[in-house]
Amino acid sequence: MTKPLTGKIALVAGATRGAGRQIAVQLGAAGATVYATGRSSRAGRSELDRPETIEETAELVTAAGGEGHAVVVDHLVPEQVRDLAARIDAEQGRLDVLVNDIWGADPLVTWHEPVWKQPLDAGLRTLRLAVDTHVITSHFVLPLLIRRPGGLVVEMGDGTKAYNDDNYRLSVFYDLAKVSVNRLAFAWSHELKPHDGTAVALTPGWIRSEAMLEHFGVTEENWRDGAAKDPHFLISETPAFVGRAVAALAADEERARWSGHSVSAGELSQAYGFTDVDGSRPDAFRYIREVVDAGRQADVTGYR
C-alpha cells in the first residue's frame, strides 16, 4: 500500500485521546513519523483524570504503519515546549506537519450562562488551555517547520469560521476560544507564506470521542443506540474521519490552496474522497445548519 507521508515528520500536540489521537494514528497510517504529546501518561493522569495515555497513542501510530513517539508535555509550560522542539530537532532535524489540537477544558465550561454568572477562574483557564497553548507551541516549533518549504500547520477547533461567525457557542469563554483558534490559522497563513507554508483551521463534526461515547452510554460498536438520547447523534463521526482529513491535507502537493481557510472534515472528504471508517462521508456542519438549527426533524439522509 502506498504511504504518501513516508519520511515526513509530524507533531500532534494534544494527542492523548479523541481527535488528536486519531490524527496521529492516521498520519502514521500514511507513513509519517509522529511525535504525540499530552499530559496523561502511564506515570500519571492530568486533571481530566481519564484512562487514555499518550504512550497508547504512540503505540497505535506504530501499529498503523508509522513511527510513534510519546512525549509528556504540558503546553502551558514554555520550557517543556522548548525542550520538545529541541528533541525533535536533535532526532529529526526538521518538522513537516504541526497539528495544534490542545484543549482539555471540557470540565471547565459552563453552558447557557452569561459572563457575570460564569466562574471566572475556570473561564480564564479555558482560554489559556485553548489559546495560549497553541501560541506557545507555535512560538517554539515553527522555526523547525520553516526550515524546509512546504510545511503544514493545522489548527484544530470546533466550528468553521462561517458557522462560528453566525452562531453564539453557548458560553463566552468557549465561543472566544473557538473563534480564536480559527483566527490563529489565518495569522499563521500570513506568517508562513514567505516560507511556502500552509496553515488551515479544521473542525470535525459531532465527534464520537471516548468521552462522547461514555456520555451517550454506547460503544463504537452500538453507537447508533445513542440516537435514543438525541436523534441528531446519527450524524456523528469517528475521530478517524478528521484524522484522515489531516492526512489528506499533508499528502496534497497543492494544499496551499486551503491556506488561511477554515474547513470541516466533511468538506475535505468531498474534496479528497476519503471516508469515515464505515464508508460514509458525514457532512455535520451542513446538517447542523440545515436540520438542527432549522428545527427540522432528525434525518441524516443526504448528509452522510
XYZ file of C-alpha atoms in Angstrom:
304
model
C 0.000 0.000 0.000
C 1.272 3.464 -0.896
C 2.214 5.575 2.109
C 2.416 9.150 0.868
C 3.832 10.545 4.117
C 6.779 8.172 4.418
C 9.768 10.207 5.587
C 7.618 13.076 6.860
C 7.887 14.269 10.463
C 4.743 15.372 12.297
C 3.935 16.739 15.733
C 0.402 16.293 17.038
C 0.155 18.473 20.125
C -2.682 17.205 22.259
C -2.845 13.612 21.034
C -3.809 11.637 24.125
C -7.394 10.930 23.049
C -10.226 11.985 20.763
C -9.407 13.773 17.532
C -5.738 14.248 18.409
C -5.163 10.530 18.921
C -6.697 9.579 15.595
C -4.966 12.410 13.743
C -1.687 10.938 14.973
C -2.781 7.418 14.013
C -3.943 8.376 10.526
C -0.722 10.295 9.876
C 1.105 7.159 10.958
C -1.031 5.015 8.672
C 0.142 7.250 5.821
C 3.744 6.522 6.799
C 4.698 9.532 8.921
C 6.910 9.654 11.971
C 4.666 11.216 14.615
C 5.526 12.898 17.896
C 2.390 12.680 20.028
C 2.193 14.907 23.088
C -0.138 15.169 26.044
C -0.232 15.362 29.818
C -1.755 11.956 30.632
C 0.728 9.102 30.708
C 1.172 5.755 32.345
C 3.115 7.610 35.025
C 0.136 9.790 35.932
C -3.053 11.431 34.726
C -3.852 15.063 34.046
C -6.657 16.801 35.915
C -9.074 15.326 33.367
C -8.485 12.035 35.193
C -9.186 9.862 32.173
C -7.571 6.491 31.426
C -6.166 7.220 27.953
C -2.397 7.750 27.825
C -0.021 9.331 25.363
C 2.016 6.111 25.265
C -1.024 4.258 23.945
C -1.343 6.805 21.167
C 2.278 6.341 20.096
C 1.823 2.570 20.077
C -1.275 2.931 17.876
C 0.702 5.116 15.472
C 3.388 2.455 15.127
C 0.817 -0.320 14.778
C -0.851 1.646 11.965
C 2.400 1.667 9.993
C 4.133 4.825 11.141
C 6.683 5.542 13.838
C 5.160 6.839 17.048
C 6.953 8.803 19.755
C 5.181 9.681 23.004
C 6.295 12.838 24.788
C 4.693 14.052 28.011
C 4.293 17.806 27.638
C 2.207 20.488 29.329
C 1.898 23.021 26.517
C 1.229 25.815 29.013
C 4.804 25.464 30.261
C 7.152 27.172 27.772
C 10.220 25.305 28.977
C 8.591 21.944 28.254
C 7.603 23.001 24.756
C 11.092 24.421 24.128
C 12.561 21.061 25.174
C 10.117 19.252 22.880
C 11.242 21.349 19.916
C 14.883 20.708 20.816
C 14.260 16.964 20.945
C 12.586 16.887 17.523
C 15.431 18.996 16.148
C 18.077 16.671 17.600
C 16.356 13.499 16.430
C 14.954 14.608 13.068
C 16.432 17.976 12.156
C 13.135 19.262 10.810
C 9.345 19.194 11.080
C 6.869 18.894 8.210
C 3.481 18.966 9.956
C 2.290 20.635 13.151
C -1.202 19.911 14.437
C -2.311 22.142 17.301
C -5.071 20.078 18.916
C -4.545 21.061 22.550
C -7.773 21.606 24.506
C -8.568 19.724 27.732
C -11.071 22.300 29.020
C -14.357 20.405 28.743
C -14.887 20.140 32.538
C -14.317 23.891 32.901
C -17.033 25.125 30.554
C -20.340 26.381 31.948
C -23.076 26.447 29.328
C -26.041 28.800 28.878
C -24.913 31.337 31.483
C -23.911 34.997 30.961
C -20.378 36.049 31.802
C -21.351 37.516 35.191
C -22.610 34.099 36.279
C -19.615 32.218 34.950
C -16.842 31.029 37.289
C -14.093 33.422 36.274
C -11.081 31.290 37.145
C -12.422 28.350 35.144
C -13.259 30.598 32.208
C -9.825 32.176 32.089
C -8.142 28.781 32.342
C -10.280 27.628 29.433
C -8.800 30.431 27.339
C -5.289 29.576 28.483
C -5.733 25.912 27.576
C -7.375 26.688 24.239
C -5.360 29.652 23.000
C -2.161 30.187 24.996
C -1.095 26.568 24.447
C -1.385 26.954 20.671
C 0.603 30.193 20.663
C 3.334 28.830 22.948
C 3.657 25.705 20.815
C 3.840 27.657 17.568
C 6.444 30.026 19.027
C 8.890 27.207 19.696
C 8.032 24.776 16.911
C 7.504 26.903 13.809
C 11.231 27.666 13.448
C 11.651 23.932 12.789
C 8.768 23.854 10.342
C 10.079 26.674 8.148
C 13.499 25.096 7.617
C 12.118 23.474 4.506
C 9.459 24.935 2.234
C 6.028 23.347 2.208
C 5.324 22.925 5.917
C 1.750 22.462 7.153
C 0.074 23.763 10.305
C -3.409 22.562 11.236
C -5.291 24.428 13.943
C -7.976 22.157 15.377
C -11.142 23.773 16.673
C -14.899 23.399 16.841
C -16.892 25.076 14.116
C -15.857 26.613 10.839
C -15.336 30.354 10.700
C -18.558 30.689 8.701
C -20.520 28.807 11.362
C -18.923 30.486 14.368
C -19.341 33.951 12.853
C -23.108 33.416 12.792
C -23.652 31.420 15.976
C -23.015 32.060 19.662
C -21.340 28.942 21.047
C -23.314 28.904 24.321
C -20.571 30.243 26.606
C -18.489 33.379 26.194
C -15.299 31.523 27.056
C -15.977 28.607 24.715
C -17.109 30.981 21.980
C -13.972 33.092 22.275
C -11.726 30.025 22.385
C -13.088 28.537 19.181
C -13.166 31.821 17.270
C -9.567 32.440 18.337
C -8.304 29.087 17.069
C -9.704 29.799 13.607
C -8.066 33.226 13.634
C -4.719 31.712 14.616
C -4.725 29.626 11.439
C -5.388 32.790 9.452
C -2.475 34.517 11.208
C -0.113 31.577 10.687
C -1.014 31.505 6.984
C 0.354 35.033 6.620
C 3.470 34.334 8.684
C 4.232 31.106 6.811
C 3.604 32.400 3.309
C 7.189 33.666 2.780
C 8.348 30.139 3.658
C 5.920 28.382 1.284
C 3.987 27.111 4.302
C 0.282 26.391 4.682
C -1.957 26.899 7.702
C -5.537 25.610 7.878
C -8.243 25.757 10.539
C -10.001 22.395 10.684
C -13.054 21.249 12.597
C -14.516 17.784 12.993
C -18.265 17.393 13.117
C -20.003 15.722 16.039
C -17.124 13.533 17.035
C -17.529 10.224 18.828
C -14.613 10.641 21.200
C -14.104 8.314 24.129
C -15.851 10.799 26.415
C -18.749 11.317 23.998
C -19.386 7.591 23.729
C -19.426 7.380 27.520
C -21.814 10.333 27.743
C -24.270 8.559 25.459
C -23.762 5.207 27.196
C -22.711 3.440 23.999
C -19.632 1.930 22.379
C -18.340 2.337 18.861
C -19.982 -0.987 18.004
C -23.518 0.125 19.001
C -23.140 3.903 18.721
C -26.395 4.310 16.802
C -28.245 3.438 20.012
C -27.246 6.917 21.189
C -29.999 8.292 18.960
C -32.438 7.341 21.718
C -30.952 10.172 23.778
C -30.537 12.588 20.852
C -31.734 11.576 17.373
C -29.251 14.006 15.776
C -26.445 11.788 17.099
C -26.803 9.805 13.876
C -24.763 12.498 12.078
C -21.799 11.860 14.376
C -18.437 10.651 13.112
C -15.442 8.740 14.416
C -12.247 10.617 15.300
C -10.607 8.782 12.406
C -12.607 10.899 9.956
C -10.882 14.140 10.885
C -7.615 12.211 11.189
C -7.953 11.208 7.557
C -8.693 14.837 6.705
C -5.345 15.899 8.175
C -3.521 13.079 6.418
C -5.106 14.083 3.109
C -4.028 17.699 3.578
C -0.493 16.650 4.468
C -0.228 14.463 1.364
C -1.626 17.111 -1.013
C 1.095 18.831 -3.025
C -1.432 21.601 -3.809
C -2.567 22.146 -0.220
C -1.590 25.824 -0.303
C -4.990 26.484 -1.867
C -6.501 25.887 1.570
C -4.116 28.225 3.425
C -5.840 30.713 5.703
C -9.169 28.975 5.273
C -11.443 27.338 7.804
C -12.878 23.986 6.720
C -14.627 20.959 8.154
C -13.709 17.305 7.836
C -16.916 16.855 5.857
C -15.868 19.484 3.320
C -12.419 17.957 2.886
C -13.915 14.493 2.427
C -15.774 15.797 -0.599
C -12.572 17.316 -1.999
C -10.256 14.355 -1.326
C -12.597 11.364 -1.424
C -11.738 9.806 1.944
C -14.487 8.333 4.113
C -15.187 7.565 7.728
C -14.472 4.015 8.857
C -17.972 2.897 7.843
C -17.530 4.200 4.300
C -19.770 7.250 4.815
C -18.938 10.952 4.446
C -20.816 12.768 7.226
C -21.235 16.477 6.490
C -22.040 17.518 10.036
C -21.908 21.291 9.797
C -24.152 21.403 6.743
C -26.521 19.114 8.676
C -26.379 21.355 11.743
C -27.227 24.424 9.700
C -29.933 22.869 7.570
C -31.534 20.450 10.034
C -30.614 21.124 13.671
C -30.583 24.925 13.615
C -33.599 24.976 11.317
C -35.576 22.964 13.865
C -36.248 20.108 11.463
C -36.785 16.508 12.474
C -33.603 14.433 12.603
C -32.886 12.794 9.266
C -29.342 12.226 8.014
C -30.443 11.242 4.518
C -28.227 13.098 2.078
C -25.820 14.204 4.800
C -23.691 11.064 5.144
